[in-house]
Coordinates of C-alpha atoms in Angstrom, one line a residue:
Chain A
M1 CA -46.3 29.1 38.6
A2 CA -43.1 27.3 40.2
S3 CA -40.7 28.0 39.5
I4 CA -37.4 25.5 38.0
T5 CA -36.7 24.6 42.4
D6 CA -39.9 23.5 43.3
C7 CA -39.8 21.3 40.2
V8 CA -36.8 19.4 41.2
S9 CA -37.0 20.0 45.2
E10 CA -40.9 18.3 44.8
G11 CA -39.6 15.1 42.6
L12 CA -36.8 15.3 45.2
K13 CA -39.4 14.1 47.9
Y14 CA -41.4 11.9 45.3
P15 CA -40.0 8.6 45.7
F16 CA -40.6 9.2 49.3
N17 CA -44.7 8.9 49.2
D18 CA -44.2 4.8 48.9
I19 CA -41.3 3.6 49.6
K20 CA -43.1 0.0 48.9
K21 CA -43.1 0.6 45.9
L22 CA -39.7 2.4 45.2
L23 CA -38.2 -0.8 46.4
C24 CA -40.1 -3.5 44.7
F25 CA -38.3 -1.2 41.5
G26 CA -34.8 -1.5 43.3
A27 CA -35.0 -4.7 43.5
I28 CA -35.5 -4.9 39.7
F29 CA -32.2 -2.6 39.9
A30 CA -30.4 -5.4 42.2
I31 CA -31.4 -8.2 40.1
L32 CA -30.8 -6.2 37.1
N33 CA -26.6 -5.1 39.2
L34 CA -26.0 -8.6 40.0
M35 CA -26.5 -10.1 36.6
S36 CA -24.1 -7.3 35.5
T37 CA -21.4 -8.6 38.1
A38 CA -21.9 -12.2 36.5
I39 CA -21.1 -10.8 33.3
S40 CA -18.1 -9.3 33.8
V41 CA -16.7 -12.8 36.3
K42 CA -17.3 -14.9 33.1
N43 CA -16.2 -12.3 30.7
L44 CA -13.6 -12.5 32.6
D45 CA -13.1 -16.3 32.2
I46 CA -13.7 -16.3 28.6
F47 CA -10.8 -13.3 28.3
R48 CA -8.8 -16.1 30.4
A49 CA -9.6 -19.3 28.5
V50 CA -8.2 -17.2 25.0
T51 CA -5.5 -15.6 26.6
R52 CA -4.5 -18.7 26.9
E53 CA -5.1 -20.7 23.6
I54 CA -3.8 -17.6 22.1
N55 CA -0.1 -18.5 24.1
Q56 CA -0.4 -22.6 23.9
S57 CA -1.8 -22.1 20.4
N58 CA 0.1 -19.3 18.0
A59 CA -3.2 -18.2 16.9
T60 CA -3.9 -14.7 16.3
A61 CA -7.4 -13.3 18.8
L62 CA -9.0 -13.9 14.9
S63 CA -8.0 -17.2 13.3
L64 CA -9.3 -18.7 17.2
K65 CA -12.6 -21.4 16.4
F66 CA -15.1 -21.3 17.7
T67 CA -13.7 -24.5 19.3
Q68 CA -11.8 -23.5 21.5
L69 CA -13.6 -20.5 23.0
P70 CA -15.6 -21.4 26.6
V71 CA -19.0 -21.9 24.9
N72 CA -20.9 -22.5 27.6
D73 CA -19.3 -19.9 29.2
I74 CA -20.0 -18.1 25.9
Y75 CA -23.7 -19.2 26.9
L76 CA -24.2 -18.0 29.6
V77 CA -23.1 -14.6 29.0
I78 CA -26.1 -14.2 25.5
A79 CA -28.6 -15.3 28.4
L80 CA -27.5 -13.5 30.6
G81 CA -27.6 -10.1 28.0
I82 CA -30.9 -10.5 26.6
V83 CA -32.3 -11.9 30.6
S84 CA -30.9 -7.8 30.9
F85 CA -32.1 -6.5 28.2
I86 CA -35.8 -8.0 28.6
I87 CA -35.4 -6.3 32.3
T88 CA -34.6 -3.2 31.4
L89 CA -37.5 -3.2 28.8
F90 CA -39.5 -3.2 32.5
V91 CA -37.4 -0.9 33.9
M92 CA -37.8 1.6 31.1
G93 CA -41.8 0.7 30.7
Y94 CA -41.8 1.7 34.6
Q95 CA -40.2 5.4 34.0
Y96 CA -42.7 5.8 31.0
D97 CA -44.9 5.3 33.7
I98 CA -43.3 7.5 35.7
V99 CA -43.3 10.4 33.1
K100 CA -47.3 9.7 33.0
F101 CA -48.6 10.1 36.5
S102 CA -45.7 12.9 36.9
I103 CA -47.6 14.4 34.5
E104 CA -51.2 13.6 35.6
K105 CA -50.0 15.5 39.2
K106 CA -50.8 12.0 40.1
E107 CA -48.9 11.3 44.3
D108 CA -48.9 8.1 44.4
L109 CA -45.6 6.0 43.0
P110 CA -47.6 3.9 39.8
G111 CA -48.2 0.4 40.3
F112 CA -46.6 -3.4 38.6
G113 CA -49.7 -4.9 37.9
D114 CA -49.8 -4.8 34.5
I115 CA -46.7 -5.8 33.1
L116 CA -47.8 -7.0 29.3
K117 CA -47.9 -3.3 29.5
L118 CA -44.9 -2.0 30.8
F119 CA -42.6 -4.1 28.4
V120 CA -45.2 -2.5 25.6
N121 CA -43.9 0.9 26.7
G122 CA -40.5 0.2 27.5
I123 CA -39.7 -1.1 24.1
K124 CA -41.6 2.8 23.1
I125 CA -38.9 4.2 24.9
L126 CA -35.9 2.4 23.5
I127 CA -37.7 3.0 20.2
V128 CA -37.7 6.4 20.4
T129 CA -34.3 6.6 22.5
V130 CA -32.6 4.8 20.1
A131 CA -33.8 7.0 17.1
Y132 CA -32.7 9.7 18.9
N133 CA -29.2 8.8 18.9
I134 CA -28.9 6.9 15.8
I135 CA -27.4 10.3 14.4
P136 CA -24.7 12.0 16.1
A137 CA -23.4 7.3 16.7
L138 CA -23.9 7.7 12.9
V139 CA -21.3 9.8 12.3
L140 CA -19.2 9.5 14.8
I141 CA -19.2 6.1 13.8
I142 CA -18.8 7.4 9.6
G143 CA -16.2 9.7 10.5
T144 CA -14.1 7.4 12.5
L145 CA -14.1 5.0 10.1
L146 CA -13.1 7.4 6.8
I147 CA -11.3 9.6 8.3
G148 CA -9.2 7.3 10.3
D149 CA -6.7 8.3 13.4
S150 CA -5.9 12.2 11.4
S151 CA -6.3 15.1 12.9
V152 CA -9.5 15.9 12.0
F153 CA -11.1 13.2 14.2
P154 CA -11.0 15.6 17.3
V155 CA -14.0 18.0 14.9
I156 CA -14.9 14.6 14.3
A157 CA -15.3 14.3 17.9
V158 CA -16.7 17.3 19.1
I159 CA -20.1 17.9 16.4
S160 CA -21.1 14.3 17.0
A161 CA -20.4 15.4 21.0
I162 CA -22.7 18.7 20.3
L163 CA -25.0 16.4 18.8
F164 CA -25.4 14.6 20.8
I165 CA -25.9 17.0 23.6
I166 CA -29.6 18.5 21.0
A167 CA -30.2 14.9 20.8
F168 CA -30.3 14.6 24.0
F169 CA -32.3 18.1 25.7
L170 CA -34.7 16.9 21.8
Q171 CA -35.4 13.7 23.7
I172 CA -36.8 14.7 27.4
M173 CA -39.7 16.7 25.4
A174 CA -40.5 14.4 23.3
V175 CA -40.7 11.6 25.2
N176 CA -43.0 13.6 27.5
N177 CA -45.1 15.1 24.3
M178 CA -45.7 11.0 23.4
V179 CA -46.3 9.9 27.1
A180 CA -48.8 12.9 27.2
N181 CA -50.4 12.3 24.1
D182 CA -50.1 7.9 23.4
S183 CA -48.6 7.8 21.1
L184 CA -45.3 7.1 19.2
K185 CA -46.2 9.0 16.7
K186 CA -45.5 12.4 18.8
A187 CA -42.2 11.1 19.8
F188 CA -41.3 12.9 16.2
D189 CA -43.2 15.6 15.6
F190 CA -41.0 17.8 15.6
G191 CA -42.5 21.3 15.9
E192 CA -45.6 20.6 18.5
I193 CA -41.9 19.7 20.6
T194 CA -39.7 22.7 20.3
D195 CA -43.3 24.8 20.4
K196 CA -43.8 23.2 24.1
I197 CA -39.9 23.9 25.1
A198 CA -40.5 27.6 22.9
N199 CA -42.9 27.8 26.0
L200 CA -41.4 26.9 28.4
G201 CA -38.1 28.8 27.0
W202 CA -35.3 27.4 25.7
G203 CA -33.2 29.9 28.4
K204 CA -35.1 28.2 30.8
Y205 CA -35.5 24.8 30.1
I206 CA -31.7 24.1 29.7
G207 CA -31.9 25.3 33.0
I208 CA -34.1 23.5 34.7
V209 CA -32.9 21.0 32.5
L210 CA -29.4 21.0 33.4
F211 CA -30.3 21.7 37.1
T212 CA -32.0 17.9 37.7
I213 CA -28.3 16.4 36.1
I214 CA -26.1 18.7 39.1
I215 CA -28.5 17.6 41.6
F216 CA -29.4 13.6 40.6
M217 CA -24.8 14.4 39.5
I218 CA -24.4 15.1 43.5
V219 CA -26.8 13.2 44.8
N220 CA -24.8 9.8 42.5
V221 CA -21.5 10.9 43.8
A222 CA -22.4 11.4 47.6
A223 CA -24.2 7.4 47.4
G224 CA -20.6 6.3 46.3
F225 CA -18.7 8.1 48.8
I226 CA -21.4 6.0 51.3
L227 CA -20.3 3.0 48.9
S228 CA -17.8 3.1 49.2
F229 CA -16.8 3.4 52.5
L230 CA -19.5 0.2 53.1
T231 CA -17.1 -1.5 50.6
A232 CA -13.8 -0.7 52.8
L233 CA -15.7 -2.1 55.7
F234 CA -17.9 -4.8 53.8
A235 CA -13.4 -6.0 52.4
R236 CA -12.5 -6.3 55.6
A237 CA -15.3 -8.4 56.8
F238 CA -15.8 -11.0 54.4
N239 CA -12.6 -11.7 52.3
Q240 CA -14.6 -12.2 49.2
A241 CA -14.4 -9.5 46.5
I242 CA -17.0 -10.8 44.6
V243 CA -19.7 -11.6 48.0
V244 CA -18.5 -7.9 48.2
S245 CA -19.3 -6.8 44.9
A246 CA -22.6 -8.5 44.7
F247 CA -23.7 -7.0 48.3
I248 CA -23.0 -3.5 47.0
G249 CA -24.7 -4.0 43.4
I250 CA -27.2 -5.1 46.1
L251 CA -27.5 -1.9 47.6
E252 CA -26.9 0.3 45.1
G253 CA -29.5 -1.0 42.9
L254 CA -32.3 -0.6 45.5
F255 CA -31.5 2.8 47.0
I256 CA -30.1 4.8 44.8
T257 CA -30.1 3.6 40.7
S258 CA -34.3 3.8 42.1
Y259 CA -34.3 6.7 43.8
T260 CA -32.3 8.7 41.2
S261 CA -34.2 7.2 38.1
V262 CA -38.2 8.5 39.3
F263 CA -36.7 11.7 40.8
Y264 CA -35.5 12.0 37.4
N265 CA -37.8 11.0 36.3
R266 CA -40.6 12.7 37.8
V267 CA -39.1 16.2 37.3
C268 CA -39.0 15.3 33.4
G269 CA -42.4 15.1 33.4
S270 CA -43.1 18.2 35.8
I271 CA -41.1 20.0 33.1
Y272 CA -43.9 19.2 30.4
R273 CA -46.2 20.1 32.8
E274 CA -44.6 23.3 33.1
A275 CA -44.7 23.6 29.3
I276 CA -48.7 22.9 28.3
K277 CA -49.3 25.3 30.4
Chain B
M1 CA -25.1 51.6 60.7
I2 CA -22.8 49.1 59.6
L3 CA -22.2 48.4 63.1
D4 CA -26.5 48.6 63.9
I5 CA -25.9 45.5 61.8
Y6 CA -23.3 43.9 63.1
K7 CA -24.9 44.1 66.7
D8 CA -28.4 42.7 65.3
A9 CA -25.9 39.9 63.9
L10 CA -24.0 38.5 66.7
E11 CA -27.1 39.1 68.4
Y12 CA -29.3 36.4 66.3
S13 CA -26.8 34.3 65.3
A14 CA -26.7 33.5 69.9
K15 CA -30.9 33.3 69.9
D16 CA -30.5 29.4 69.9
W17 CA -28.0 27.3 70.9
K18 CA -30.0 24.4 70.0
T19 CA -29.0 25.0 66.2
L20 CA -25.4 26.1 66.2
V21 CA -24.8 22.6 67.9
I22 CA -26.3 20.7 65.3
L23 CA -25.0 22.4 62.5
G24 CA -22.1 21.9 64.2
V25 CA -22.9 17.7 64.3
V26 CA -24.1 18.5 60.3
A27 CA -20.0 19.5 59.2
L28 CA -19.2 17.1 61.1
F29 CA -21.0 15.2 58.8
S30 CA -20.5 17.4 56.5
F31 CA -17.0 15.1 54.4
L32 CA -20.1 12.6 53.4
L33 CA -20.9 16.4 51.0
L34 CA -24.1 15.6 51.1
P35 CA -24.8 17.6 54.5
A36 CA -22.1 19.6 52.8
F37 CA -25.2 21.2 50.8
L38 CA -27.6 21.0 54.3
I39 CA -25.7 23.9 55.8
T40 CA -25.8 26.2 52.6
G41 CA -28.7 25.7 52.4
Y42 CA -29.4 27.5 55.9
N43 CA -27.4 29.8 56.1
Y44 CA -29.1 30.1 52.9
R45 CA -32.6 30.5 54.7
V46 CA -31.0 33.1 57.1
I47 CA -30.1 35.2 54.0
N48 CA -33.5 35.0 53.1
N49 CA -34.8 35.4 56.1
A50 CA -32.5 38.7 57.1
V51 CA -33.3 40.3 53.0
H52 CA -37.5 40.1 54.1
G53 CA -37.0 42.0 57.5
I54 CA -35.2 45.0 58.7
I55 CA -33.3 45.0 62.3
N56 CA -35.4 45.0 65.0
G57 CA -33.5 42.2 67.6
R58 CA -36.7 39.8 67.1
D59 CA -36.4 37.8 64.0
P60 CA -36.4 34.0 64.7
L61 CA -34.5 31.4 63.5
P62 CA -35.4 29.3 60.5
E63 CA -36.5 26.1 61.4
F64 CA -34.1 23.0 60.6
N65 CA -36.2 21.5 59.2
D66 CA -38.0 20.3 55.4
I67 CA -34.1 19.0 55.1
I68 CA -35.0 18.7 50.4
D69 CA -35.8 21.7 49.9
M70 CA -32.9 23.0 52.7
F71 CA -30.5 21.2 50.3
V72 CA -31.8 22.2 46.9
D73 CA -31.5 25.6 48.0
G74 CA -27.4 24.7 48.8
V75 CA -26.9 23.5 45.9
K76 CA -28.4 26.7 44.2
V77 CA -25.9 28.3 46.1
V78 CA -22.9 26.5 45.5
I79 CA -23.5 26.8 41.8
V80 CA -24.5 30.7 41.9
Q81 CA -21.5 30.6 44.0
I82 CA -19.0 28.6 41.2
V83 CA -19.8 30.1 38.2
Y84 CA -18.9 33.6 41.0
L85 CA -15.6 32.5 41.4
I86 CA -14.7 30.9 38.1
I87 CA -14.5 34.7 36.7
P88 CA -11.6 35.9 38.7
V89 CA -9.8 32.4 38.6
I90 CA -10.2 32.7 34.8
I91 CA -7.5 35.8 34.6
F92 CA -5.5 34.5 36.9
F93 CA -4.8 31.5 34.3
I94 CA -4.5 33.9 30.7
F95 CA -1.9 35.9 32.6
A96 CA 0.2 33.2 34.3
F97 CA -0.2 31.4 31.3
V98 CA 1.2 34.3 29.1
A99 CA 3.6 35.0 31.6
G100 CA 5.1 32.1 31.7
N101 CA 6.3 32.9 27.8
L102 CA 7.2 35.5 28.5
T103 CA 11.0 35.0 29.9
G104 CA 12.9 38.2 32.6
F105 CA 11.3 41.7 33.4
A106 CA 8.2 41.4 31.3
S107 CA 7.3 37.9 32.8
A108 CA 7.0 38.6 36.4
V109 CA 5.7 42.6 35.2
I110 CA 2.8 40.9 34.4
M111 CA 2.8 38.6 36.8
L112 CA 1.9 41.1 39.4
I113 CA -0.5 42.9 37.4
G114 CA -2.4 40.0 37.1
C115 CA -2.2 39.2 40.3
L116 CA -3.1 42.8 41.5
L117 CA -6.2 42.2 38.5
T118 CA -7.2 39.4 40.3
L119 CA -7.0 40.8 43.3
V120 CA -9.6 43.5 42.5
V121 CA -11.5 41.3 40.3
G122 CA -11.9 38.9 43.3
I123 CA -13.1 41.3 45.9
A124 CA -15.6 42.7 43.5
S125 CA -16.9 39.5 42.0
C126 CA -17.7 38.4 46.1
L127 CA -19.5 41.2 46.7
M128 CA -21.3 40.8 43.5
C129 CA -21.5 37.3 45.0
Q130 CA -22.8 37.8 47.8
M131 CA -25.8 40.7 46.7
G132 CA -25.5 38.6 43.9
L133 CA -27.2 35.5 47.1
C134 CA -29.1 38.4 48.5
H135 CA -31.0 39.2 44.8
M136 CA -31.9 36.1 44.8
A137 CA -33.2 35.6 48.0
Y138 CA -34.8 38.8 47.5
H139 CA -37.0 37.6 44.7
E140 CA -38.0 34.7 45.7
G141 CA -35.3 32.1 45.3
A142 CA -35.6 32.8 41.4
F143 CA -32.1 31.6 39.5
S144 CA -31.7 34.5 36.5
K145 CA -32.3 36.9 39.4
A146 CA -28.7 36.0 40.4
F147 CA -26.9 36.5 37.5
E148 CA -28.9 40.5 36.9
F149 CA -25.7 42.1 37.1
K150 CA -27.2 45.4 35.8
E151 CA -29.9 45.3 39.1
I152 CA -27.1 43.8 41.3
K153 CA -24.8 46.9 40.4
E154 CA -27.7 49.0 41.1
V155 CA -27.7 47.9 44.3
I156 CA -23.9 47.6 45.8
D157 CA -24.4 51.8 43.9
E158 CA -27.5 52.9 46.2
I159 CA -26.2 50.9 49.6
G160 CA -22.2 52.6 48.4
W161 CA -19.2 51.0 47.3
F162 CA -17.3 52.2 49.8
E163 CA -20.1 50.6 52.7
C164 CA -19.8 47.6 50.9
I165 CA -15.9 46.7 51.1
A166 CA -15.8 48.2 55.0
T167 CA -18.5 45.7 56.0
Y168 CA -17.1 42.6 54.2
I169 CA -13.8 43.7 55.7
G170 CA -15.3 44.9 59.0
L171 CA -16.8 40.8 59.1
I172 CA -14.1 39.3 58.5
I173 CA -12.0 41.3 60.4
I174 CA -14.9 40.5 63.4
T175 CA -14.9 36.3 62.0
V176 CA -10.7 36.3 62.6
V177 CA -10.9 38.2 66.2
I178 CA -14.4 36.0 68.0
S179 CA -11.8 33.0 66.5
F180 CA -8.6 33.4 67.3
V181 CA -10.2 35.0 71.1
V182 CA -12.0 32.4 72.3
T183 CA -9.4 29.6 70.3
A184 CA -6.7 31.9 72.9
L185 CA -9.5 31.9 75.4
I186 CA -10.1 27.9 76.0
G187 CA -5.6 27.2 75.3
L188 CA -5.0 29.9 78.3
I189 CA -7.8 27.8 80.6
F190 CA -6.2 24.4 80.0
T191 CA -1.8 25.7 80.5
M192 CA -3.1 27.0 83.2
F193 CA -4.9 24.0 84.4
G194 CA -1.2 21.9 83.0
I195 CA 0.6 24.1 85.0
S196 CA -1.1 23.5 88.4
G197 CA -0.8 19.9 87.2
A198 CA 2.6 19.8 86.7
V199 CA 3.0 21.8 90.7
L200 CA 0.7 18.5 91.9
G201 CA 3.1 16.3 90.0
A202 CA 0.4 15.1 87.7
N203 CA 1.3 14.4 83.7
P204 CA 0.1 17.7 81.7
G205 CA 0.9 15.8 78.7
G206 CA -2.5 14.1 78.4
I207 CA -4.2 17.7 79.9
F208 CA -2.9 19.2 76.4
V209 CA -3.8 17.0 74.6
F210 CA -7.8 16.8 76.3
G211 CA -7.5 21.0 75.8
A212 CA -7.0 20.6 72.1
M213 CA -10.1 17.8 71.9
V214 CA -12.1 20.7 74.0
N215 CA -11.3 23.1 71.5
S216 CA -11.4 21.6 68.6
L217 CA -14.8 20.9 70.0
I218 CA -16.1 23.7 70.7
T219 CA -14.7 25.9 67.6
M220 CA -16.7 23.0 65.0
F221 CA -19.7 22.8 67.2
I222 CA -20.1 26.3 68.2
V223 CA -18.1 29.3 67.0
G224 CA -18.0 27.5 63.1
P225 CA -21.9 27.7 63.0
Y226 CA -22.3 30.4 64.6
L227 CA -19.6 32.7 62.6
S228 CA -21.9 31.8 59.5
I229 CA -24.8 32.3 60.6
F230 CA -23.4 35.7 61.5
N231 CA -22.0 36.5 58.1
A232 CA -25.5 35.6 56.2
R233 CA -27.1 37.3 58.2
S234 CA -24.7 40.7 58.0
I235 CA -24.9 40.0 54.5
G236 CA -28.4 40.2 53.9
L237 CA -28.6 43.4 56.4
L238 CA -26.3 44.6 54.1
Y239 CA -29.1 44.0 51.5
T240 CA -31.8 46.3 52.7
M241 CA -30.0 48.9 53.3
Q242 CA -30.5 50.3 49.9
I243 CA -33.1 52.8 50.2

């Protein structure tokens, strides 16, 4: 019977088993970070152009014509957005594999051999994520639309936050259940999911997830400290904001996001392994 | 009994100066946040050794290896401490809030009562927190055991509240005295250097700055880690005093 601590520290050690694959995974995150930097730079250009148009032609933002906008920039942003969405699917597919390896208790990291399968698995995880988060999101959106900004709004916000949290906790087990049985249907088999959580004990389940998240945040915050020192250092060296932010984005994706992501999914998988005992 | 604990803990912490220096280096880098948890994790290991042993003067210091496990243990310790220390803070804020809405004499009285209550609850929760950590270490690091208030209270009852608090106060006194004496000694030595240098015609300013530097280095690398191991060991041994 492994305790909470063992699961978490095993998860923290696991990414070091195969550093090459971890860095491959990190390279994907680095590309994603670069793309999001590019998207925000281009967005800035678009906003700038829109503001200029509005100032010159006395129009409002809604009455601008499409030809008045910087069309090429918009196409570029859309293209980048689509590409980074596809890459995100690959990332999700890889996370699927990590959970799978964790449930099967394999010690090595999954490879990138079957790209099509990664893609399909990524879509599966995306579907589960959307399906679980759609109810609280709808509550939030519809509540906001119906009520507007009256004094009841905080109540709606709190309700939807609670729903989001419940969905988050259920979603972890749902993804595990789906991965273990290799079928999308099992992700929505609530009876089985709650049975498995009850088997582990709700208190222990919530405790282990919270503890994992706390460790996750501590690692991220510490990495953020180091990165901000590096940023200050590089900002001294090159006087180029974009170069510095791109460089920091690459470093962050390569080492930190990949590590924390592998760690988190590994622990999620081992929760399932504990639950079916 | 209390004196035996202190004697053992003082000897125990002085066993390996290399560990002290390693801890000091880790403490130096604790502004990067992760090493700070390593220190609490190491203290947890010391407690762990102590609650599973007896006063015999032969226990070795825990190894400084397996950093990830140490980090996870450290995070656990910090979580337990935060949960325990939240109670007196909440009490204090409730009283401060009530007192803020009153005026004059009533406000002062409420605030005074609040401060006293916070002090009492604070001492109790510090003690419970340390004992909770020991209890957790004794039960192989099970998280829920740190919050089994009933069991922890029974443990403290068996040791005796008076002994516990006396040991605790003694710890604080020893800590303060050791750090004060070391600082004063080094300060004295360098003052003498400075004065004799000044008599010989050298500028004493540089010597004083150097002295202050040596002082802070020794405090950081030797005395600080020594005292933290000493505290952890004493609390762990106190836990084993239950009959």
